[in-house]
Short mmCIF file of C-alpha atoms in Angstrom, two decimals:
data_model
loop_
_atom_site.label_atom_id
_atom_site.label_comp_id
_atom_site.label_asym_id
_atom_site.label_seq_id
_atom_site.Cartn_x
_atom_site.Cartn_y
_atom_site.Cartn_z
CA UNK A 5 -5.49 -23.73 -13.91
CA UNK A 6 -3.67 -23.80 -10.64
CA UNK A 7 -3.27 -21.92 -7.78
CA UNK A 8 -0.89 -19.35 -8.53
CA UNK A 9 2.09 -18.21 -6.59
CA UNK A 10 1.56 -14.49 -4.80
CA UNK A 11 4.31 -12.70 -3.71
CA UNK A 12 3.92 -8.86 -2.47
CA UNK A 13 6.88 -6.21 -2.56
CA UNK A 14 8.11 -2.60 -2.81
CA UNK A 15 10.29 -0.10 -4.38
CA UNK A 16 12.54 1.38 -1.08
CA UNK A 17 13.90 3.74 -3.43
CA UNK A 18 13.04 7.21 -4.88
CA UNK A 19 13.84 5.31 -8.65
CA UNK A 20 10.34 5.10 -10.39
CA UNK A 21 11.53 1.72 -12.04
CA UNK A 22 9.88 -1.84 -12.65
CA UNK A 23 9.92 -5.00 -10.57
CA UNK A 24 12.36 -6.71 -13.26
CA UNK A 25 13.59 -9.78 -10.49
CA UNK A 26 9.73 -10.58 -10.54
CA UNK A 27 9.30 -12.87 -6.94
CA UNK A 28 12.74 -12.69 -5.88
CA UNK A 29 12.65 -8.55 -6.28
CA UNK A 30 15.99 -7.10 -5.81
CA UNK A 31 17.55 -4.49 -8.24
CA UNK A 32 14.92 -3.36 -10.68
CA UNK A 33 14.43 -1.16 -13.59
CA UNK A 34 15.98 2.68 -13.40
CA UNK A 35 17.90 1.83 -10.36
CA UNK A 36 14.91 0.53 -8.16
CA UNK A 37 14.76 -1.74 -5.46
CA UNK A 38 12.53 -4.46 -4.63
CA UNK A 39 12.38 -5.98 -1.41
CA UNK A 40 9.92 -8.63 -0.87
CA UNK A 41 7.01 -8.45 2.04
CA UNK A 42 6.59 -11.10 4.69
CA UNK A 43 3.11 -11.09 4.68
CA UNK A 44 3.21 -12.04 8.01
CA UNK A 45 5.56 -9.90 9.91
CA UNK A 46 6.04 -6.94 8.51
CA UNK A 47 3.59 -4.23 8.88
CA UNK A 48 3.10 -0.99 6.68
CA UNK A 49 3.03 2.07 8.50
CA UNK A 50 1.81 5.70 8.10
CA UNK A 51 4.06 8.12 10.18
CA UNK A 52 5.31 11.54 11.02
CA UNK A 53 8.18 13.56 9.35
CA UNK A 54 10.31 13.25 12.26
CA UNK A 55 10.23 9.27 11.47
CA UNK A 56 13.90 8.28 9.33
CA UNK A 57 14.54 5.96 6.95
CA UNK A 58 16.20 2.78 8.59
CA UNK A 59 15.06 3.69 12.03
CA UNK A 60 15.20 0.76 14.57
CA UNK A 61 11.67 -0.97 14.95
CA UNK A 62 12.83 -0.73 18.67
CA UNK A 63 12.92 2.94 18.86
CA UNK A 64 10.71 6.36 19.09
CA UNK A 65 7.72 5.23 16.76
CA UNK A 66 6.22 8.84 15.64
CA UNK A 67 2.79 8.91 14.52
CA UNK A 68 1.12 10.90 12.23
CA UNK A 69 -0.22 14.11 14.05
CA UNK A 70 -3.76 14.87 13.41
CA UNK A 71 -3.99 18.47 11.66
CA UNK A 72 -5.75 21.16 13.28
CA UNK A 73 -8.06 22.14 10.70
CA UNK A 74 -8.93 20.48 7.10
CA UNK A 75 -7.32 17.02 5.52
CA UNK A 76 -3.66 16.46 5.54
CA UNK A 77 -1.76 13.15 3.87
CA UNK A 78 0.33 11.77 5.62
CA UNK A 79 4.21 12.58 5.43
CA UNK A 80 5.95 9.54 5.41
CA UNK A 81 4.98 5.82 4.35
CA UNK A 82 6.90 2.79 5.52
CA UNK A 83 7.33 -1.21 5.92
CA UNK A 84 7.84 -2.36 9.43
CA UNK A 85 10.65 -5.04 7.98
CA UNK A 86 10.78 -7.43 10.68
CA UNK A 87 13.46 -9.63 9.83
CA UNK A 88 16.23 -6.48 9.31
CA UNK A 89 14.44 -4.61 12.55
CA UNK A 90 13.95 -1.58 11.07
CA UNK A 91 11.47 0.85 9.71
CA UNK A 92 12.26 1.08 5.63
CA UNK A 93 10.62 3.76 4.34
CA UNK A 94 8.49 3.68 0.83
CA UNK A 95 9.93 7.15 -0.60
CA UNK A 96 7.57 7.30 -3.84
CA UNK A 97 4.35 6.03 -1.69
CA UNK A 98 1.67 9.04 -1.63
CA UNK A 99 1.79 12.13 -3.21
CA UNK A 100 3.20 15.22 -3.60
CA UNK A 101 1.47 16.52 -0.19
CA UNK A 102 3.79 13.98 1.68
CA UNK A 103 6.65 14.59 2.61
CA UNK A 104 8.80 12.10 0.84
CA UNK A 105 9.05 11.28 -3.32
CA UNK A 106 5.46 10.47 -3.81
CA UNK A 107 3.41 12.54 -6.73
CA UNK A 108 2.61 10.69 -10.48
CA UNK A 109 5.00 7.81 -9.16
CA UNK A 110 3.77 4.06 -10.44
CA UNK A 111 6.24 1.33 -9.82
CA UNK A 112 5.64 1.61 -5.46
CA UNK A 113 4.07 -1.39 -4.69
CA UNK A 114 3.88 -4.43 -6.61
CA UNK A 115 2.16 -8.11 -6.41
CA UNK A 116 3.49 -10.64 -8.59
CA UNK A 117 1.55 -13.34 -9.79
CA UNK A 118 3.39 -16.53 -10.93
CA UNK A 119 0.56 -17.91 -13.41
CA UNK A 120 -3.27 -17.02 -13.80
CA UNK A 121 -6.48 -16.16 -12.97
CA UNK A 122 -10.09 -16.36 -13.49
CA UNK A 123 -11.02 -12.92 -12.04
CA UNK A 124 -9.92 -9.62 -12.12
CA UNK A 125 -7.58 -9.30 -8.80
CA UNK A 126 -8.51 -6.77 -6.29
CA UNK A 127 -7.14 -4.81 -3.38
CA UNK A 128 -9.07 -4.07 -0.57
CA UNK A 129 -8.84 -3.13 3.40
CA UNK A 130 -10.59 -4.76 6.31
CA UNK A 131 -10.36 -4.87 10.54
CA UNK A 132 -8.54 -7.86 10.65
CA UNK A 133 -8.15 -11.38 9.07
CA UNK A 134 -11.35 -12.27 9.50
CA UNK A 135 -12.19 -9.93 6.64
CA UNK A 136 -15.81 -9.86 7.59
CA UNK A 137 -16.30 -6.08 9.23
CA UNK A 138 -14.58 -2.50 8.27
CA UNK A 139 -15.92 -0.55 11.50
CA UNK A 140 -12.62 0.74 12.44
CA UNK A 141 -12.03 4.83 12.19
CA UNK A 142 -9.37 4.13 9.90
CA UNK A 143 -11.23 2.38 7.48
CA UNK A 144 -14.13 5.19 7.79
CA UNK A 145 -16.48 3.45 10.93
CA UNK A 146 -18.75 1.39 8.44
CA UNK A 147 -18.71 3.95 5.77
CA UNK A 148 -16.34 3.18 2.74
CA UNK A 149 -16.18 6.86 1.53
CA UNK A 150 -14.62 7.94 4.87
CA UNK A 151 -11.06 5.51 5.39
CA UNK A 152 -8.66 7.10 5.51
CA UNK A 153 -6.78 4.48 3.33
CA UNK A 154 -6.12 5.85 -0.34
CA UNK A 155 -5.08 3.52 -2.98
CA UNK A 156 -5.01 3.63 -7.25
CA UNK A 157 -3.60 1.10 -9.50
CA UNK A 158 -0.43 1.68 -11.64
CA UNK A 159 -0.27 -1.52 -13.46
CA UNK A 160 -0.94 0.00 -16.89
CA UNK A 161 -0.03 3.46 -16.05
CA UNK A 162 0.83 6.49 -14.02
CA UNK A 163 -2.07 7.92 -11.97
CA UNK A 164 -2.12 10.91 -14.49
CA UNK A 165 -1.17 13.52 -11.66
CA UNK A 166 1.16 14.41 -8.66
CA UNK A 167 -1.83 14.64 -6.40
CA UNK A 168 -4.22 11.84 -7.40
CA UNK A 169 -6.93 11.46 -4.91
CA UNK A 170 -7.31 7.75 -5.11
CA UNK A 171 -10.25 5.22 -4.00
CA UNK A 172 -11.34 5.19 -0.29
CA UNK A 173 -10.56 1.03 0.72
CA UNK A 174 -12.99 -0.92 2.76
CA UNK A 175 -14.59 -3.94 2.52
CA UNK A 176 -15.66 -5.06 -1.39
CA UNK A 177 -18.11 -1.73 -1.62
CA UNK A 178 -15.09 0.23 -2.00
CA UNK A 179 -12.01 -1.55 -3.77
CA UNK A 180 -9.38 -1.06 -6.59
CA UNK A 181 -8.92 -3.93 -9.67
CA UNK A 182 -5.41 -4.47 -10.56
CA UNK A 183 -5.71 -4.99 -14.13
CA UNK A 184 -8.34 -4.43 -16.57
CA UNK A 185 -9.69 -8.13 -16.77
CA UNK A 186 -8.66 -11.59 -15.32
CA UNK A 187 -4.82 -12.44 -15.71
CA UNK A 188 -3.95 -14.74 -18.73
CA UNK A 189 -0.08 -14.85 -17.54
CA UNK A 190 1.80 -14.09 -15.15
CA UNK A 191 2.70 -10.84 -14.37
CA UNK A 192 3.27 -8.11 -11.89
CA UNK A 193 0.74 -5.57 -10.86
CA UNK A 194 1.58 -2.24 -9.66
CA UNK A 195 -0.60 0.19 -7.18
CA UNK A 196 0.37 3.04 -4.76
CA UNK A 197 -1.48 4.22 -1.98
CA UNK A 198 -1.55 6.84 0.87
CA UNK A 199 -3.15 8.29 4.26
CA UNK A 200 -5.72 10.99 4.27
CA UNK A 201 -6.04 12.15 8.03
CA UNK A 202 -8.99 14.90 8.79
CA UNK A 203 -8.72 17.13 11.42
CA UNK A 204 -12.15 15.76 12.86
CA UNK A 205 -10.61 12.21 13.00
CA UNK A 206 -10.29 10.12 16.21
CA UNK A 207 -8.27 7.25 16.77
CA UNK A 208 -10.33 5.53 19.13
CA UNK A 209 -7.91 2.15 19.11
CA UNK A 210 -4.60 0.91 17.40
CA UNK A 211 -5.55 -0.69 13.84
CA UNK A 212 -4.85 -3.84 13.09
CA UNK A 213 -6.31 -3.33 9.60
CA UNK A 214 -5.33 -5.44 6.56
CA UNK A 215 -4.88 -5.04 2.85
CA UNK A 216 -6.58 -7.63 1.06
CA UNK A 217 -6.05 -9.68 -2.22
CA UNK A 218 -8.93 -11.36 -3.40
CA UNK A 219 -9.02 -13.20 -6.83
CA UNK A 220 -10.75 -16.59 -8.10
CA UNK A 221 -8.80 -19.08 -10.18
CA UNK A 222 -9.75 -22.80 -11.50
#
């Protein structure tokens, strides 16, 4: 077994379809899109309603606005897209408490996998590259159930409602798998994923947080 090939991507459209053009992406199932990530350039990005599809990456950046009293989602998700300069936004990222196409949406983000593995894959969120610490505010200050990161996998199906709650990610204590067992072909697999701000939460510093794909192969 060989190191596979991993290749991450979304769906820029509000078409719930599958990642058909596998690592290339590109026009998909039901009239989706698939543009592919450049894992290291392009940010994702929670912001504010008043943020626009397409917006320059040189322009007003809006973020989200804390709410004044209980938990709020927030309204728009989007890929920093380096090489095109502007902000593309995720439309079916979240849920139906956004403010874009999100609800029981499942073909949002995708990872494709080019061969095998020998463990299931997982998703998870950390500080930085280091991947050794998850004290940051916005991945809950060194306790898991408190990011504010939301994230459930779609690979076999739809979350099963418009306004899933999702798994808190940070660190390995608190992580989704992306299939039900180790990967015996290639394949894609599908999650989406959200922000949950409270109105007791305090930025304290800009995040340079990262998701995180960890898998074993032979």
């Amino acid at each position: 077994m060989s190191k596979p090939t991993v290749v991450w991507l979304y769906n820029n459209t509000a078409n719930d379809g599958v990642n058909s053009g596998n690592a290339s992406g590109g026009a998909g199932g039901s009239g989706s899109n698939w543009v592919v990530i450049d894992k290291t350039n392009d940010k994702l990005m929670f912001l504010d309603d008043q943020q626009t599809d397409g917006d320059l990456i040189t322009g007003n950046i809006y973020p989200v606005i804390i709410p004044a009293a209980g938990d709020q989602e927030s309204d728009k998700t989007f890929v920093w897209d380096n090489s095109e300069g502007i902000l593309d936004q995720v439309k079916l990222a979240g849920t139906t408490s956004g403010q874009q196409n999100g609800g029981n949406t499942r073909y949002v983000f995708a990872i494709y996998f080019d061969g095998t593995t020998s463990t299931i894959p997982y998703l998870e969120a950390w500080d930085d590259i280091g991947h050794d610490s998850y004290t940051s505010t916005f991945l809950g200050a060194g306790t898991p159930a408190n990011s504010t990161v939301r994230a459930i996998t779609t690979t076999n199906a739809v979350p099963g409602s418009a306004t899933w709650s999702g798994t808190p990610l940070a660190s390995t204590s608190s992580r989704i798998s992306l299939d039900t067992g180790a990967l015996a072909v290639g394949k894609n697999l599908y999650f989406n994923i959200k922000q949950i701000l409270s109105s007791t939460f305090i930025a304290a510093e800009d995040s340079s947080l990262v998701l995180t794909l960890r898998y074993s192969y032979s």
